[in-house]
Short mmCIF file of C-alpha atoms in Angstrom, two decimals:
data_model
loop_
_atom_site.label_atom_id
_atom_site.label_comp_id
_atom_site.label_asym_id
_atom_site.label_seq_id
_atom_site.Cartn_x
_atom_site.Cartn_y
_atom_site.Cartn_z
CA MET A 12 -28.71 3.15 5.60
CA ILE A 13 -26.20 6.01 5.67
CA ALA A 14 -22.64 5.46 6.90
CA VAL A 15 -19.86 8.05 6.80
CA ALA A 16 -16.40 7.89 8.31
CA VAL A 17 -13.30 10.06 8.44
CA ARG A 18 -10.24 8.03 9.43
CA GLN A 19 -6.48 7.81 9.23
CA ALA A 20 -6.21 4.04 8.90
CA PRO A 21 -6.55 2.13 5.62
CA PHE A 22 -9.91 0.53 4.88
CA SER A 23 -11.06 -2.63 3.13
CA ILE A 24 -13.52 -2.18 0.26
CA ASP A 25 -15.13 -5.55 1.02
CA ALA A 26 -15.70 -4.48 4.61
CA ALA A 27 -16.96 -1.04 3.55
CA LEU A 28 -19.51 -2.51 1.13
CA ALA A 29 -20.71 -5.38 3.36
CA PRO A 30 -23.42 -3.30 5.10
CA LEU A 31 -24.72 -2.16 1.68
CA GLU A 32 -24.75 -5.75 0.40
CA ALA A 33 -27.00 -6.74 3.30
CA LEU A 34 -29.78 -4.35 2.19
CA GLY A 35 -31.29 -6.64 -0.45
CA GLY A 36 -30.60 -4.40 -3.46
CA GLY A 37 -29.31 -5.70 -6.75
CA ALA A 38 -26.79 -2.95 -7.50
CA ILE A 39 -23.84 -1.33 -5.76
CA ALA A 40 -21.77 1.29 -7.53
CA SER A 41 -18.61 2.52 -5.89
CA PHE A 42 -15.75 4.86 -6.57
CA VAL A 43 -12.29 4.73 -5.02
CA GLY A 44 -9.93 7.70 -5.26
CA LEU A 45 -6.22 6.91 -4.99
CA VAL A 46 -3.00 8.87 -4.62
CA ARG A 47 -1.84 8.95 -8.23
CA GLY A 48 1.59 7.66 -9.17
CA ASP A 49 2.03 9.67 -12.35
CA ASP A 50 4.12 12.55 -11.04
CA ALA A 51 6.79 13.23 -8.45
CA VAL A 52 4.45 13.44 -5.47
CA GLU A 53 5.75 11.23 -2.68
CA THR A 54 3.25 11.94 0.04
CA LEU A 55 -0.19 13.48 0.05
CA THR A 56 -1.35 14.80 3.42
CA LEU A 57 -5.06 15.32 4.00
CA GLU A 58 -6.32 17.88 6.50
CA HIS A 59 -9.99 18.35 7.36
CA TYR A 60 -12.41 20.28 9.55
CA PRO A 61 -13.45 17.85 12.31
CA GLY A 62 -17.14 18.01 13.03
CA MET A 63 -18.05 19.91 9.88
CA THR A 64 -16.60 17.17 7.66
CA GLU A 65 -18.72 14.37 9.06
CA ALA A 66 -21.86 16.53 8.89
CA ALA A 67 -21.11 17.54 5.29
CA LEU A 68 -20.53 13.92 4.22
CA ARG A 69 -23.70 12.76 5.97
CA ARG A 70 -25.77 15.47 4.31
CA LEU A 71 -24.29 14.57 0.93
CA ALA A 72 -25.18 10.90 1.40
CA GLU A 73 -28.68 11.79 2.55
CA GLU A 74 -29.23 14.05 -0.46
CA ALA A 75 -28.15 11.23 -2.79
CA ALA A 76 -30.35 8.70 -0.97
CA ALA A 77 -33.38 10.97 -1.34
CA ARG A 78 -32.73 11.95 -4.95
CA TRP A 79 -32.34 8.36 -6.21
CA SER A 80 -34.36 6.32 -3.69
CA LEU A 81 -31.25 4.47 -2.61
CA LEU A 82 -31.28 1.65 -0.09
CA GLY A 83 -28.03 2.98 1.33
CA ALA A 84 -24.92 5.09 0.81
CA THR A 85 -21.43 4.94 2.31
CA ILE A 86 -18.61 7.48 2.31
CA ILE A 87 -15.16 6.84 3.81
CA HIS A 88 -12.47 9.51 3.59
CA ARG A 89 -8.97 9.19 4.96
CA VAL A 90 -6.91 11.99 6.51
CA GLY A 91 -3.27 12.31 7.45
CA PRO A 92 -0.25 11.33 5.32
CA LEU A 93 -0.83 8.95 2.39
CA ARG A 94 1.63 7.45 -0.06
CA ARG A 95 1.35 6.76 -3.80
CA GLY A 96 -1.29 4.18 -4.64
CA GLU A 97 -3.03 4.44 -1.26
CA ARG A 98 -6.80 4.81 -1.14
CA ILE A 99 -8.01 8.31 -0.21
CA VAL A 100 -11.75 8.02 -0.50
CA LEU A 101 -14.53 5.55 -1.16
CA VAL A 102 -18.11 6.49 -2.04
CA ALA A 103 -20.73 3.82 -2.69
CA ALA A 104 -24.45 3.67 -3.37
CA CYS A 105 -26.79 0.68 -3.17
CA ALA A 106 -30.10 0.60 -5.06
CA PRO A 107 -32.56 -1.99 -6.36
CA HIS A 108 -31.39 -1.32 -9.94
CA ARG A 109 -28.11 -0.22 -11.46
CA ARG A 110 -28.96 3.17 -13.01
CA ASP A 111 -29.76 4.72 -9.62
CA ALA A 112 -26.64 3.28 -8.02
CA LEU A 113 -24.37 4.44 -10.87
CA ASP A 114 -25.78 7.97 -11.01
CA ALA A 115 -25.76 8.38 -7.22
CA CYS A 116 -22.14 7.21 -7.04
CA ALA A 117 -21.04 9.81 -9.61
CA TYR A 118 -23.02 12.47 -7.73
CA LEU A 119 -21.40 11.57 -4.41
CA ILE A 120 -17.83 11.92 -5.64
CA ASP A 121 -18.52 15.02 -7.76
CA ARG A 122 -20.20 16.82 -4.88
CA LEU A 123 -17.69 15.62 -2.29
CA LYS A 124 -14.91 17.36 -4.24
CA THR A 125 -16.52 20.77 -3.71
CA ASP A 126 -18.72 20.37 -0.63
CA ALA A 127 -16.60 18.63 2.00
CA PRO A 128 -13.89 20.48 3.95
CA PHE A 129 -10.72 18.58 3.06
CA TRP A 130 -7.40 20.03 1.91
CA LYS A 131 -4.53 18.21 0.24
CA ARG A 132 -0.86 19.02 0.65
CA GLU A 133 1.67 17.40 -1.69
CA THR A 134 5.23 16.63 -0.73
CA ARG A 135 7.85 16.35 -3.50
CA GLY A 136 11.28 15.73 -2.07
CA GLU A 137 11.92 18.59 0.37
CA GLU A 138 9.14 20.73 -1.07
CA ALA A 139 5.54 20.84 0.15
CA SER A 140 2.67 22.67 -1.53
CA TRP A 141 -1.08 22.89 -1.07
CA VAL A 142 -3.12 21.51 -3.95
CA GLU A 143 -5.11 24.18 -5.81
CA ALA A 144 -8.83 23.69 -6.31
CA ARG A 145 -9.77 22.82 -9.91
CA ALA A 146 -12.41 24.68 -11.91
CA ALA A 147 -13.29 21.34 -13.53
CA ASP A 148 -14.41 20.07 -10.13
CA ASP A 149 -16.75 23.03 -9.73
CA ASP A 150 -18.18 22.31 -13.17
CA ALA A 151 -18.66 18.63 -12.35
CA ALA A 152 -20.52 19.46 -9.13
CA GLU A 153 -22.57 22.13 -10.90
CA ARG A 154 -24.11 19.70 -13.38
CA TRP A 155 -26.03 18.03 -10.52
CA ARG A 156 -27.74 21.25 -9.44
CA MET B 9 -19.36 38.40 22.01
CA THR B 10 -16.71 35.66 22.15
CA LEU B 11 -16.15 33.80 18.95
CA THR B 12 -13.98 30.82 18.08
CA ILE B 13 -12.02 31.36 14.87
CA LEU B 14 -10.60 28.34 13.03
CA TYR B 15 -7.99 28.26 10.26
CA PHE B 16 -7.15 25.42 7.88
CA ALA B 17 -4.50 24.51 5.31
CA TRP B 18 -2.26 27.41 4.18
CA VAL B 19 -4.43 29.93 6.05
CA ARG B 20 -3.53 28.06 9.24
CA GLU B 21 0.13 27.85 8.26
CA ARG B 22 0.47 31.57 7.50
CA ILE B 23 -1.25 32.57 10.73
CA GLY B 24 0.69 29.99 12.73
CA ALA B 25 -2.36 28.87 14.68
CA SER B 26 -5.32 26.62 14.01
CA GLU B 27 -7.69 28.25 16.44
CA GLU B 28 -8.17 31.41 18.49
CA ALA B 29 -10.91 32.90 20.65
CA VAL B 30 -11.71 36.56 20.05
CA ASP B 31 -13.96 39.18 21.65
CA LEU B 32 -15.61 40.81 18.74
CA PRO B 33 -16.54 44.52 18.42
CA GLN B 34 -20.24 44.84 17.55
CA ALA B 35 -19.38 46.60 14.28
CA VAL B 36 -17.87 43.38 12.88
CA ALA B 37 -20.94 41.76 11.39
CA THR B 38 -19.75 39.62 8.46
CA PRO B 39 -16.87 37.22 7.63
CA ARG B 40 -15.50 39.92 5.29
CA ALA B 41 -15.39 42.48 8.13
CA LEU B 42 -14.04 39.84 10.49
CA ALA B 43 -11.17 39.02 8.11
CA ALA B 44 -10.24 42.70 7.85
CA TRP B 45 -10.34 43.03 11.65
CA LEU B 46 -8.25 39.85 12.14
CA ALA B 47 -5.70 41.01 9.53
CA GLU B 48 -4.61 43.72 11.97
CA ARG B 49 -3.47 41.13 14.49
CA SER B 50 -0.15 40.12 12.93
CA PRO B 51 1.74 40.02 9.64
CA GLY B 52 0.78 36.35 9.40
CA HIS B 53 -2.90 37.20 9.71
CA ARG B 54 -2.48 39.89 7.07
CA ALA B 55 -0.68 37.50 4.69
CA ALA B 56 -3.37 34.86 5.16
CA LEU B 57 -6.48 37.00 5.00
CA SER B 58 -5.72 39.91 2.67
CA ASP B 59 -6.75 38.24 -0.61
CA LEU B 60 -10.33 37.19 0.05
CA ALA B 61 -10.78 35.86 -3.50
CA ARG B 62 -8.72 32.89 -2.32
CA ILE B 63 -10.60 32.41 0.95
CA ARG B 64 -13.71 30.40 1.78
CA VAL B 65 -15.73 30.63 4.99
CA ALA B 66 -17.89 28.47 7.22
CA ILE B 67 -20.14 29.85 9.94
CA ASP B 68 -20.96 27.30 12.63
CA GLN B 69 -19.69 24.52 10.35
CA GLU B 70 -21.77 25.49 7.31
CA PHE B 71 -20.28 26.99 4.16
CA ALA B 72 -21.25 30.67 4.05
CA ASP B 73 -20.85 33.79 1.98
CA LEU B 74 -18.26 36.43 2.90
CA ASP B 75 -21.13 38.84 3.39
CA ALA B 76 -23.35 36.57 5.48
CA SER B 77 -24.28 37.61 9.01
CA ILE B 78 -22.21 36.28 11.87
CA ALA B 79 -24.67 37.52 14.48
CA GLY B 80 -25.05 34.79 17.11
CA ALA B 81 -22.38 32.57 15.59
CA ARG B 82 -20.16 30.52 17.89
CA GLU B 83 -17.54 29.48 15.33
CA VAL B 84 -16.21 30.98 12.10
CA ALA B 85 -13.62 29.22 9.95
CA PHE B 86 -11.39 30.62 7.18
CA PHE B 87 -9.74 28.29 4.67
CA PRO B 88 -8.77 27.87 0.99
CA PRO B 89 -11.15 26.28 -1.54
CA VAL B 90 -11.51 22.62 -0.61
CA THR B 91 -9.51 19.89 -2.43
CA GLY B 92 -10.68 16.57 -0.99
CA GLY B 93 -11.74 13.36 -2.68
CA MET C 20 -4.39 -4.07 -18.20
CA ILE C 21 -7.42 -6.18 -19.07
CA ALA C 22 -8.57 -9.02 -16.80
CA VAL C 23 -11.73 -11.06 -17.26
CA ALA C 24 -12.87 -14.16 -15.41
CA VAL C 25 -15.87 -16.47 -15.37
CA ARG C 26 -16.02 -18.50 -12.17
CA GLN C 27 -18.27 -20.38 -9.78
CA ALA C 28 -16.55 -19.40 -6.55
CA PRO C 29 -17.17 -16.14 -4.67
CA PHE C 30 -14.67 -13.33 -5.20
CA SER C 31 -13.22 -10.58 -3.04
CA ILE C 32 -13.64 -7.02 -4.31
CA ASP C 33 -10.37 -5.95 -2.67
CA ALA C 34 -8.56 -8.77 -4.47
CA ALA C 35 -10.31 -8.01 -7.77
CA LEU C 36 -9.36 -4.32 -7.63
CA ALA C 37 -5.77 -4.78 -6.41
CA PRO C 38 -4.29 -5.16 -9.93
CA LEU C 39 -6.08 -1.97 -11.00
CA GLU C 40 -4.82 -0.10 -7.93
CA ALA C 41 -1.25 -0.97 -8.92
CA LEU C 42 -1.53 0.93 -12.24
CA GLY C 43 -0.87 4.40 -10.83
CA GLY C 44 -4.26 5.92 -11.71
CA GLY C 45 -6.21 8.15 -9.37
CA ALA C 46 -9.67 6.73 -9.99
CA ILE C 47 -11.34 3.33 -9.90
CA ALA C 48 -15.06 3.01 -10.51
CA SER C 49 -16.70 -0.33 -9.97
CA PHE C 50 -20.11 -1.90 -10.08
CA VAL C 51 -21.24 -5.04 -8.25
CA GLY C 52 -24.44 -6.82 -9.23
CA LEU C 53 -26.09 -8.92 -6.51
CA VAL C 54 -28.91 -11.45 -6.30
CA ARG C 55 -31.74 -9.20 -5.09
CA GLY C 56 -33.63 -10.06 -1.92
CA ASP C 57 -36.84 -8.21 -2.73
CA ASP C 58 -38.94 -11.05 -4.08
CA ALA C 59 -39.48 -14.75 -3.53
CA VAL C 60 -36.46 -15.89 -5.53
CA GLU C 61 -34.41 -18.35 -3.49
CA THR C 62 -31.71 -19.31 -5.95
CA LEU C 63 -30.50 -17.78 -9.16
CA THR C 64 -28.59 -20.13 -11.46
CA LEU C 65 -26.31 -18.66 -14.09
CA GLU C 66 -25.53 -20.57 -17.29
CA HIS C 67 -23.09 -19.34 -19.94
CA TYR C 68 -21.43 -20.21 -23.25
CA PRO C 69 -17.88 -21.28 -22.36
CA GLY C 70 -15.32 -19.83 -24.72
CA MET C 71 -17.64 -17.26 -26.24
CA THR C 72 -18.26 -15.65 -22.84
CA GLU C 73 -14.63 -14.97 -22.05
CA ALA C 74 -14.03 -13.59 -25.55
CA ALA C 75 -17.12 -11.34 -25.30
CA LEU C 76 -16.05 -9.99 -21.89
CA ARG C 77 -12.51 -9.35 -23.08
CA ARG C 78 -13.70 -7.51 -26.16
CA LEU C 79 -16.04 -5.39 -24.03
CA ALA C 80 -13.21 -4.45 -21.67
CA GLU C 81 -10.92 -3.64 -24.60
CA GLU C 82 -13.57 -1.44 -26.20
CA ALA C 83 -14.00 0.48 -22.93
CA ALA C 84 -10.23 0.79 -22.48
CA ALA C 85 -9.86 2.28 -25.97
CA ARG C 86 -12.88 4.59 -25.76
CA TRP C 87 -11.85 6.20 -22.44
CA SER C 88 -8.04 5.77 -22.40
CA LEU C 89 -8.29 3.59 -19.32
CA LEU C 90 -5.26 2.23 -17.53
CA GLY C 91 -7.17 -1.00 -16.94
CA ALA C 92 -10.49 -2.79 -16.76
CA THR C 93 -11.65 -5.89 -14.91
CA ILE C 94 -14.76 -8.03 -15.31
CA ILE C 95 -15.62 -11.00 -13.09
CA HIS C 96 -18.85 -12.92 -13.65
CA ARG C 97 -19.99 -15.88 -11.62
CA VAL C 98 -21.89 -18.90 -12.93
CA GLY C 99 -23.73 -21.73 -11.23
CA PRO C 100 -26.22 -21.48 -8.37
CA LEU C 101 -26.24 -18.26 -6.31
CA ARG C 102 -28.29 -17.34 -3.25
CA ARG C 103 -29.88 -14.02 -2.24
CA GLY C 104 -27.35 -11.31 -1.56
CA GLU C 105 -24.50 -13.09 -3.34
CA ARG C 106 -22.37 -11.20 -5.83
CA ILE C 107 -23.05 -12.09 -9.47
CA VAL C 108 -20.80 -9.72 -11.34
CA LEU C 109 -18.13 -7.07 -10.85
CA VAL C 110 -17.00 -4.60 -13.50
CA ALA C 111 -14.32 -2.02 -12.76
CA ALA C 112 -12.39 0.62 -14.65
CA CYS C 113 -9.21 2.44 -13.64
CA ALA C 114 -8.24 5.81 -15.15
CA PRO C 115 -6.07 8.79 -14.27
CA HIS C 116 -9.21 10.86 -13.53
CA ARG C 117 -12.67 10.02 -12.28
CA ARG C 118 -14.92 10.94 -15.20
CA ASP C 119 -13.35 8.33 -17.49
CA ALA C 120 -13.51 5.64 -14.81
CA LEU C 121 -17.17 6.40 -13.96
CA ASP C 122 -18.35 6.49 -17.57
CA ALA C 123 -16.41 3.36 -18.53
CA CYS C 124 -17.84 1.48 -15.54
CA ALA C 125 -21.43 2.34 -16.56
CA TYR C 126 -20.62 1.32 -20.14
CA LEU C 127 -19.19 -2.03 -19.06
CA ILE C 128 -22.25 -3.10 -17.08
CA ASP C 129 -24.76 -1.72 -19.60
CA ARG C 130 -23.09 -3.51 -22.49
CA LEU C 131 -22.45 -6.72 -20.53
CA LYS C 132 -26.21 -7.08 -20.00
CA THR C 133 -26.83 -7.39 -23.75
CA ASP C 134 -23.51 -8.56 -25.22
CA ALA C 135 -22.33 -11.44 -23.04
CA PRO C 136 -23.86 -14.92 -23.31
CA PHE C 137 -25.23 -15.53 -19.80
CA TRP C 138 -28.69 -16.76 -18.87
CA LYS C 139 -30.38 -16.61 -15.47
CA ARG C 140 -32.80 -19.16 -14.08
CA GLU C 141 -34.77 -18.30 -10.94
CA THR C 142 -35.95 -20.86 -8.43
CA ARG C 143 -38.97 -20.01 -6.25
CA GLY C 144 -39.86 -22.94 -4.01
CA GLU C 145 -40.45 -25.88 -6.38
CA GLU C 146 -40.77 -23.68 -9.42
CA ALA C 147 -37.96 -22.69 -11.77
CA SER C 148 -38.20 -20.18 -14.62
CA TRP C 149 -35.79 -18.52 -17.03
CA VAL C 150 -35.46 -14.76 -16.60
CA GLU C 151 -36.81 -12.79 -19.57
CA ALA C 152 -34.58 -10.21 -21.23
CA ARG C 153 -35.61 -6.61 -20.50
CA ALA C 154 -36.16 -3.97 -23.16
CA ALA C 155 -34.72 -1.42 -20.70
CA ASP C 156 -31.39 -3.26 -20.91
CA ASP C 157 -31.39 -2.97 -24.69
CA ASP C 158 -32.09 0.76 -24.35
CA ALA C 159 -29.29 1.20 -21.82
CA ALA C 160 -26.79 -0.56 -24.09
CA GLU C 161 -28.04 1.38 -27.12
CA ARG C 162 -27.19 4.78 -25.64
CA TRP C 163 -23.48 3.95 -25.87
CA ARG C 164 -23.56 3.27 -29.64
CA MET D 20 -20.11 -30.53 -43.84
CA THR D 21 -20.11 -31.48 -40.13
CA LEU D 22 -21.25 -28.76 -37.78
CA THR D 23 -21.42 -28.59 -33.99
CA ILE D 24 -24.75 -27.22 -32.76
CA LEU D 25 -24.99 -25.82 -29.21
CA TYR D 26 -28.12 -25.01 -27.18
CA PHE D 27 -28.41 -22.92 -24.04
CA ALA D 28 -30.99 -22.10 -21.34
CA TRP D 29 -34.58 -23.09 -22.20
CA VAL D 30 -33.60 -23.99 -25.77
CA ARG D 31 -31.27 -26.61 -24.29
CA GLU D 32 -33.94 -27.80 -21.85
CA ARG D 33 -36.64 -28.24 -24.53
CA ILE D 34 -34.30 -30.10 -26.84
CA GLY D 35 -32.90 -32.18 -24.02
CA ALA D 36 -29.31 -31.80 -25.19
CA SER D 37 -26.66 -29.13 -24.97
CA GLU D 38 -24.75 -30.13 -28.07
CA GLU D 39 -25.05 -32.24 -31.20
CA ALA D 40 -22.96 -32.82 -34.32
CA VAL D 41 -24.86 -32.72 -37.61
CA ASP D 42 -24.04 -33.39 -41.26
CA LEU D 43 -25.61 -30.50 -43.06
CA PRO D 44 -27.27 -30.60 -46.49
CA GLN D 45 -25.73 -27.94 -48.74
CA ALA D 46 -29.10 -26.20 -49.12
CA VAL D 47 -29.01 -25.17 -45.44
CA ALA D 48 -27.10 -21.90 -45.64
CA THR D 49 -28.32 -19.70 -42.76
CA PRO D 50 -29.22 -20.08 -39.05
CA ARG D 51 -32.87 -19.60 -40.04
CA ALA D 52 -32.73 -22.50 -42.48
CA LEU D 53 -30.72 -24.54 -39.98
CA ALA D 54 -33.38 -24.02 -37.29
CA ALA D 55 -36.12 -25.17 -39.66
CA TRP D 56 -34.07 -28.22 -40.60
CA LEU D 57 -33.29 -29.06 -36.93
CA ALA D 58 -36.97 -28.63 -35.96
CA GLU D 59 -37.73 -31.83 -37.92
CA ARG D 60 -35.53 -33.88 -35.59
CA SER D 61 -37.88 -34.21 -32.62
CA PRO D 62 -40.88 -32.61 -30.91
CA GLY D 63 -38.39 -31.02 -28.49
CA HIS D 64 -36.45 -29.44 -31.33
CA ARG D 65 -39.71 -28.17 -32.79
CA ALA D 66 -40.83 -26.69 -29.46
CA ALA D 67 -37.48 -24.98 -28.97
CA LEU D 68 -36.88 -23.63 -32.46
CA SER D 69 -40.29 -22.85 -33.95
CA ASP D 70 -40.63 -19.26 -32.66
CA LEU D 71 -37.50 -17.59 -33.99
CA ALA D 72 -38.54 -14.19 -32.60
CA ARG D 73 -37.44 -15.57 -29.23
CA ILE D 74 -34.17 -17.06 -30.46
CA ARG D 75 -30.71 -15.57 -30.80
CA VAL D 76 -27.79 -17.07 -32.68
CA ALA D 77 -24.03 -17.18 -32.57
CA ILE D 78 -21.86 -18.43 -35.41
CA ASP D 79 -18.39 -19.57 -34.30
CA GLN D 80 -18.93 -17.79 -30.97
CA GLU D 81 -19.95 -14.42 -32.44
CA PHE D 82 -23.49 -13.07 -32.25
CA ALA D 83 -25.01 -13.28 -35.73
CA ASP D 84 -28.17 -12.56 -37.65
CA LEU D 85 -30.65 -15.35 -38.44
CA ASP D 86 -29.98 -14.71 -42.11
CA ALA D 87 -26.18 -14.64 -41.92
CA SER D 88 -24.17 -17.20 -43.86
CA ILE D 89 -23.05 -20.33 -42.07
CA ALA D 90 -20.75 -21.35 -44.93
CA GLY D 91 -17.51 -22.64 -43.41
CA ALA D 92 -18.77 -22.37 -39.82
CA ARG D 93 -17.64 -24.94 -37.28
CA GLU D 94 -20.12 -24.10 -34.50
CA VAL D 95 -23.62 -22.60 -34.42
CA ALA D 96 -25.44 -21.88 -31.14
CA PHE D 97 -29.13 -21.22 -30.53
CA PHE D 98 -30.28 -19.57 -27.29
CA PRO D 99 -32.75 -17.07 -25.79
CA PRO D 100 -31.85 -13.36 -25.45
CA VAL D 101 -29.08 -13.06 -22.87
CA THR D 102 -29.82 -12.10 -19.24
CA GLY D 103 -26.47 -11.85 -17.47
CA GLY D 104 -25.04 -9.17 -15.23
#
């Protein structure tokens, strides 16, 4: 089971994982990315490439499902303006046993950072700036190749 | 050949448009050549597309190299390195 | 922030992660273990060592928090009779960045399997049997030492 | 010295009790010796505690070795290898 979604509205983790929990596996690993509260950023605005984004996320989930024999994988990514502490992204993998689920979950978020067409703009007071890509993210994605 | 060009993030902001349709001269065969050709359109285009080290490309919604072929493509997008997740 | 709980009743993942989401970090990795549906097991009954269990879970979470500079860690483990597909355990780690959260989450579930006093009994039809410990779990815990 | 002994999982089932209080002879100084001493109490105790390769121990709610000292302990537990998570 592969499910991907790009949406503005908040999402529930329980609701997002429910379809994976119905697959009969013993292990679900998930990762939630949040707007951090550790600097002066007030709003993070996510832009994406409609059409390409969904295809890129689906391919990513399918690659993970094939590589680790998953029962299912889910990716939800929000777009639009988000405030501190809000959820940006959820990736989750369901497998019979935990090692596959844990590894696939790490793979999904590492690869999503470099392979899905999203862009973040930060707003601090009156000032807005586009977030720069991080070399560390390229390195993290590279280790799965 | 009519091609849809898409811009995202600060590329879009500098150009002041998210999308345009262009009739392409046959000599423009790669995203690199396309960027140089588009840069002539306005100062905003030039500001957005002059430093290609900062630009990434998708051809028909697949990430592509600046020197890939755009022959037969319907859609080419220019944007900064992605920062999602 | 460390939170551990041993309980009979079901739990919500959203509710379990909410205190971690309030810490200002950008990354929460979590793992949910479920009663698998792939064999003839109808009910899984979890027994534990009251008092020792809570202390063992708290120590585990504190070790993870120190090793990866986490902002917080949560462990919830259910006891009593559970049916197929029900959640048994949740471990979660919150950190400023994802690598720490992902590694700490894997550590928590690997170590929990060998270091917390729980025992599983499976019921298949009329027959009940205690689950045998797996050498693979010892190996998984060992790689963190 | 009065000691609380706890049993879990199939150890508890074979013995037919989850807890007992015992007055310990001074010569019984380790979980291994304690298991041998308890095994004399009933056929159930013997069945549960005779194969120590299958038994794990906690002293005062900390995992311990079969040959650790139980001097001053208040609580010793015998149980199979754990299978939670």
